[in-house]
Short mmCIF file of C-alpha atoms in Angstrom, two decimals:
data_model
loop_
_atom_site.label_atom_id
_atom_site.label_comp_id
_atom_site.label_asym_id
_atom_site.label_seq_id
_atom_site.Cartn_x
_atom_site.Cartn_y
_atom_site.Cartn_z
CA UNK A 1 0.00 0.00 0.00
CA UNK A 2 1.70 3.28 -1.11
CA UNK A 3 -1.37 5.67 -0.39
CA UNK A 4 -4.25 5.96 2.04
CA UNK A 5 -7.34 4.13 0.57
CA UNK A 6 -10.91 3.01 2.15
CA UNK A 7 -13.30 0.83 1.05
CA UNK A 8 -16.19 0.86 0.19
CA UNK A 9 -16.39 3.82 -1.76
CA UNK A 10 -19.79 4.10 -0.87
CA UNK A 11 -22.07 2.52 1.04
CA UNK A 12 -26.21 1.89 1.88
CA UNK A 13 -27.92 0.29 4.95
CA UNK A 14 -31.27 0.65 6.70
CA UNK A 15 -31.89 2.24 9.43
CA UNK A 16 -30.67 -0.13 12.42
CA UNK A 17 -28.10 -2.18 10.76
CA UNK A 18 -24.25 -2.27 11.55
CA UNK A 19 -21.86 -1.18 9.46
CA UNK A 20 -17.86 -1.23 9.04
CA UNK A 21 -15.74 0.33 6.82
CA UNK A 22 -12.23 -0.13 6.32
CA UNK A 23 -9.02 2.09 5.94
CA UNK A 24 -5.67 0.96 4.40
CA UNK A 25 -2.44 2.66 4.57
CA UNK A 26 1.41 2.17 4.78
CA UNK A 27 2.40 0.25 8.03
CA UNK A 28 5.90 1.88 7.17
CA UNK A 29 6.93 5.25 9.47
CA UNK A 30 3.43 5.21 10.80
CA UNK A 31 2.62 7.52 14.30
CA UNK A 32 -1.02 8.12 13.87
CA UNK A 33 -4.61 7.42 11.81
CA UNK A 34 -7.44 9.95 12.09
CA UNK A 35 -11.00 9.31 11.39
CA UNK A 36 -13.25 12.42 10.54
CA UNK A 37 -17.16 12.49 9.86
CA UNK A 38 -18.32 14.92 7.38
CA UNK A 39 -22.07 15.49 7.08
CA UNK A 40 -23.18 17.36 4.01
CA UNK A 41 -23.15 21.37 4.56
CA UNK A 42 -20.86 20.97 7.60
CA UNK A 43 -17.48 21.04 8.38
CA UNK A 44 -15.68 17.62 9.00
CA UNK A 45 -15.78 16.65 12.76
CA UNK A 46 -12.60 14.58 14.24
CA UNK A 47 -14.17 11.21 15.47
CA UNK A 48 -10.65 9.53 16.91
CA UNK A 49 -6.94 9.49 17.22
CA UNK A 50 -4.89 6.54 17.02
CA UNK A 51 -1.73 5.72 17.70
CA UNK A 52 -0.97 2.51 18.58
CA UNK A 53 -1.45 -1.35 17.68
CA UNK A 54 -4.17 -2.53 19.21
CA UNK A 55 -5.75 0.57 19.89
CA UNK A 56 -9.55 0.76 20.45
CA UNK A 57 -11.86 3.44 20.54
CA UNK A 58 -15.05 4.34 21.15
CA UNK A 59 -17.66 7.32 20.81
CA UNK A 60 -21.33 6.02 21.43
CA UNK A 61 -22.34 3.67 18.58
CA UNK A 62 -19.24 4.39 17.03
CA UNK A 63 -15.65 2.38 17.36
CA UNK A 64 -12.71 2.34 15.56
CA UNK A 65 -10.03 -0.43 15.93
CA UNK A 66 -5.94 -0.26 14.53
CA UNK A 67 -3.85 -2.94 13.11
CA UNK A 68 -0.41 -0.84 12.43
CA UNK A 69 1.72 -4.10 11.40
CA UNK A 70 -0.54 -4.93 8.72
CA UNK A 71 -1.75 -1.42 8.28
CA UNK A 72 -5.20 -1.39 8.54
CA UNK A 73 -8.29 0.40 10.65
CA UNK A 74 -11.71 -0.69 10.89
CA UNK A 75 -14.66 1.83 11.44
CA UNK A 76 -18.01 0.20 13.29
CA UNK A 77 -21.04 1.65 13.67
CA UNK A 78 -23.57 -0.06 15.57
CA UNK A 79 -27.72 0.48 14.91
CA UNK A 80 -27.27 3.06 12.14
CA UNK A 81 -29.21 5.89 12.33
CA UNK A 82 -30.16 8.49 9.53
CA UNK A 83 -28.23 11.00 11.31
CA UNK A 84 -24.89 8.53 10.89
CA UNK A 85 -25.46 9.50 6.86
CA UNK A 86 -21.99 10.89 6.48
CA UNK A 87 -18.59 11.33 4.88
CA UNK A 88 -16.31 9.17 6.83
CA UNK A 89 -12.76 9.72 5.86
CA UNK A 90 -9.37 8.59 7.61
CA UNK A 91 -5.93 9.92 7.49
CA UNK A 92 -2.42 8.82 8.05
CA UNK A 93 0.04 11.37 10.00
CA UNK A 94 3.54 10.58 9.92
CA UNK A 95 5.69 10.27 6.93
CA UNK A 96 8.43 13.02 5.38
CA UNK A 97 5.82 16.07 6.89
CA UNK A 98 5.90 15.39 10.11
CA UNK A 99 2.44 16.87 10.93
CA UNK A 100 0.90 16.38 7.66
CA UNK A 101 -2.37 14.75 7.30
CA UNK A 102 -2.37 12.24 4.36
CA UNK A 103 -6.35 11.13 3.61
CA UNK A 104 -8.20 8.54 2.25
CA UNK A 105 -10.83 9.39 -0.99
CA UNK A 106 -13.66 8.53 2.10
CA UNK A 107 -16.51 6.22 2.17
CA UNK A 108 -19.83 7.66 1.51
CA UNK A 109 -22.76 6.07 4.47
CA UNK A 110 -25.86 6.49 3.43
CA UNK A 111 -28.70 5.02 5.91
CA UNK A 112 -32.27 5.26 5.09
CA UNK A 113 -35.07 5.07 7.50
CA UNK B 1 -16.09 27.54 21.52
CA UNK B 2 -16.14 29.31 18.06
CA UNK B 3 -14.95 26.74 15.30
CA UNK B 4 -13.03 27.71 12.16
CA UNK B 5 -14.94 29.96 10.31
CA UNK B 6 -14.65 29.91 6.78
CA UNK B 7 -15.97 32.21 3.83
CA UNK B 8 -17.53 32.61 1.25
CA UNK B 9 -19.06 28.86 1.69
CA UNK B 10 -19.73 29.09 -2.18
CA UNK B 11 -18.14 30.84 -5.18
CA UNK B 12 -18.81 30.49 -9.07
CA UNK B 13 -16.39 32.32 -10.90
CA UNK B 14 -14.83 32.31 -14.43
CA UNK B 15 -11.69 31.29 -15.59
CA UNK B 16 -9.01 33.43 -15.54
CA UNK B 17 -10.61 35.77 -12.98
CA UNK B 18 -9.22 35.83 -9.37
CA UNK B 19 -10.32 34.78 -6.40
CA UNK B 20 -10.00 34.67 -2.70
CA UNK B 21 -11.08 32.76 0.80
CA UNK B 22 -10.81 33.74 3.69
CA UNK B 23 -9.98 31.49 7.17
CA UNK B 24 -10.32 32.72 10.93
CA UNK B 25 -8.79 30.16 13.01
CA UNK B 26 -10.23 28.50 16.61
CA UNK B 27 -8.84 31.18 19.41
CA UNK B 28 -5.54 30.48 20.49
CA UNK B 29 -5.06 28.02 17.66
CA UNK B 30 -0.96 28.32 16.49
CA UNK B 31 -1.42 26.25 13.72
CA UNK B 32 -2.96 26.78 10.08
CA UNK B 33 -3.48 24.51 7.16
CA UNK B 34 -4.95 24.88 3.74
CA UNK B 35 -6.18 21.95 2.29
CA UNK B 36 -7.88 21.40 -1.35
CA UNK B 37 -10.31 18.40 -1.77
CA UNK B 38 -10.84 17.90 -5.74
CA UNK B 39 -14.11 15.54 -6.54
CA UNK B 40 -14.35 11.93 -5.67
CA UNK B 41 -10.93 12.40 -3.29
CA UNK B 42 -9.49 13.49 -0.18
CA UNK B 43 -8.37 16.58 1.41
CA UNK B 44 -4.91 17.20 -0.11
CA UNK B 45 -2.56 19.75 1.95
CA UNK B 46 -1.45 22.82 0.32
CA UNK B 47 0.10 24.84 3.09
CA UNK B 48 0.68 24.80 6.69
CA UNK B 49 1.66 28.16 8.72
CA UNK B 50 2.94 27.97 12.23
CA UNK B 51 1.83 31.37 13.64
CA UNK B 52 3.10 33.87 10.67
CA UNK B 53 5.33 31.95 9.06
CA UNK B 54 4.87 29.11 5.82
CA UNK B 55 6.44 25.50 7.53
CA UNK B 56 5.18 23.82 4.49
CA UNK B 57 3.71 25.02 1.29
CA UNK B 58 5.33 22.27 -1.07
CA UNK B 59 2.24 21.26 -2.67
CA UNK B 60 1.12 24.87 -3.61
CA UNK B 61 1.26 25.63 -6.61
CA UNK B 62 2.98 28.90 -6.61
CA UNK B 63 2.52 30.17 -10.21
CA UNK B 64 -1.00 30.75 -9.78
CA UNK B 65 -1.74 30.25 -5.33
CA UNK B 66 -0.51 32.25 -2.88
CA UNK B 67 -1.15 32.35 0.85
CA UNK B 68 0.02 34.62 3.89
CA UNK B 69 -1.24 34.83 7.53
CA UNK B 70 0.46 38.15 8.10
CA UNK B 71 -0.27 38.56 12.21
CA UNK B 72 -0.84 34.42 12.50
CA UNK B 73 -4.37 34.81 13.19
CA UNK B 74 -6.51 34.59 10.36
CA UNK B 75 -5.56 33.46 6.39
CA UNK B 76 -6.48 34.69 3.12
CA UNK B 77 -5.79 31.98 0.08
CA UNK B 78 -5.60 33.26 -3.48
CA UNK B 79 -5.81 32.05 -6.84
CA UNK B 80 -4.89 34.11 -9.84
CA UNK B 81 -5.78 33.42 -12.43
CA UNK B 82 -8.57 30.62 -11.69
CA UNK B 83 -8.05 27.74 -13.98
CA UNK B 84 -11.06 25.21 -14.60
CA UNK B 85 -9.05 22.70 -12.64
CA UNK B 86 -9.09 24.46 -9.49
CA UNK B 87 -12.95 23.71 -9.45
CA UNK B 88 -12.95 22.10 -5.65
CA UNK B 89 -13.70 22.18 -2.06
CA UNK B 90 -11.11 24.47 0.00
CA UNK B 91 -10.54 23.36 3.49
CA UNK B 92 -9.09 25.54 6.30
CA UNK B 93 -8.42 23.84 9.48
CA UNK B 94 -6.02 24.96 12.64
CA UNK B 95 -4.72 23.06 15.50
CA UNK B 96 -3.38 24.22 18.96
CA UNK B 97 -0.09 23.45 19.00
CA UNK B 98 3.42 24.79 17.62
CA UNK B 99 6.15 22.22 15.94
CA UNK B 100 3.21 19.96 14.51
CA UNK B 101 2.50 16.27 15.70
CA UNK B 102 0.63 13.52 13.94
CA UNK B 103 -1.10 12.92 17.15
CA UNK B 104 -2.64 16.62 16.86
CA UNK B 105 -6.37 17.04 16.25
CA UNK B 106 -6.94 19.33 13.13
CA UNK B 107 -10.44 20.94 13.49
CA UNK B 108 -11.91 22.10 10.40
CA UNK B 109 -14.23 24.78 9.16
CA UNK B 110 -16.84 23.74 6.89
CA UNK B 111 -14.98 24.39 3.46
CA UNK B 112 -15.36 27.29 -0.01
CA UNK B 113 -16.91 25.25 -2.60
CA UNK B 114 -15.22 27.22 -5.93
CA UNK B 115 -16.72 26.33 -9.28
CA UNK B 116 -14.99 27.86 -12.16
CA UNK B 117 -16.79 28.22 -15.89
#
């Protein structure tokens, strides 16, 4: 993996289903992944940092799990809501920049009621 | 708590002309980036000020962008002259510390959509 990249692109549920999305990146020089939500109109709002292997968090119906060696985080979302329709996009720091931000293209939620 | 406040939150101009946004950082907030996010992709860094000064502007591109934070508060970013390729979403966001970690939180205003014809 050279860049940041999540899967799905996009991605529909109903209302009340779980979700996960995932977020690859280089395991190489790694010190931290970001995860951001970004509703439509509004500006993107930081869900987690994470910094090491292993790491879990968790913000309501919302958790996020990291996998440096392999380079990998997961995204869950328990009992979607509408509200949870959303921009989710994660980003690498570390690298040549040391404070750059290096993001993913985003997966696109989508729940309907 | 003011966030980053960000305008205009839409422009449509036409190529050629020139344009400018305008960024007003949380209070206290050392840090400034400018980031662009073109369609279907992420936010891509274009600058990064620490108080007054440009840390890290090697992805601007300088023939036609330019950038300044002249008393490291707020930031104006200009393009001139617009190109239809700079059709985008610009993204200011500042965090609170100097000498920028990884590990900071960036907190972001809510974006200039620019459409150029």
């Amino acid at each position: 993996i050279l860049n940041v990249e999540q899967s799905p692109q996009s991605l529909h549920v109903q209302e009340g289903d779980s979700t996960n999305f995932t977020c690859s990146f280089p395991s190489s020089n790694f010190y931290a992944l970001h995860w951001y939500r970004w509703e439509t109109a509004k500006s993107p709002e930081a869900l987690f940092v994470m910094t090491l292997n292993g790491d879990e968090k968790k913000k309501g119906r919302i958790s996020a799990t990291l996998n440096t060696k392999e380079g990998y985080s997961y995204l869950y979302i328990k009992g979607s809501q509408p509200e949870d329709s959303a921009t989710y996009l994660c980003a690498r720091g570390g690298g040549t920049s040391y404070g750059k931000l290096t993001f993913g293209q985003g997966t696109i939620l989508t729940v309907h009621p | 708590e003011a966030g980053v406040v960000q305008s205009p939150r839409y422009k449509i101009i036409e190529k050629k002309q020139p344009v400018a946004f305008w960024c007003n950082p949380i209070s206290g907030h050392n840090t400034l980036y400018w980031y662009r996010q073109n369609l279907g992709q992420g936010p891509e860094l274009l600058i990064r000020y620490e108080n007054e000064e440009a840390v890290d502007d090697s992805q601007l591109p300088k023939d036609r962008f330019s950038a300044e934070r002249l008393k490291g508060v707020d930031s104006t970013l200009k393009i001139q002259p617009a190109e239809l390729g700079d059709s985008a979403v610009y993204l200011c966001a500042s965090s609170l510390a100097l000498g920028s970690s990884s590990t900071d939180t960036q907190y972001f205003g809510p974006g200039t959509r620019l459409t150029v014809l």
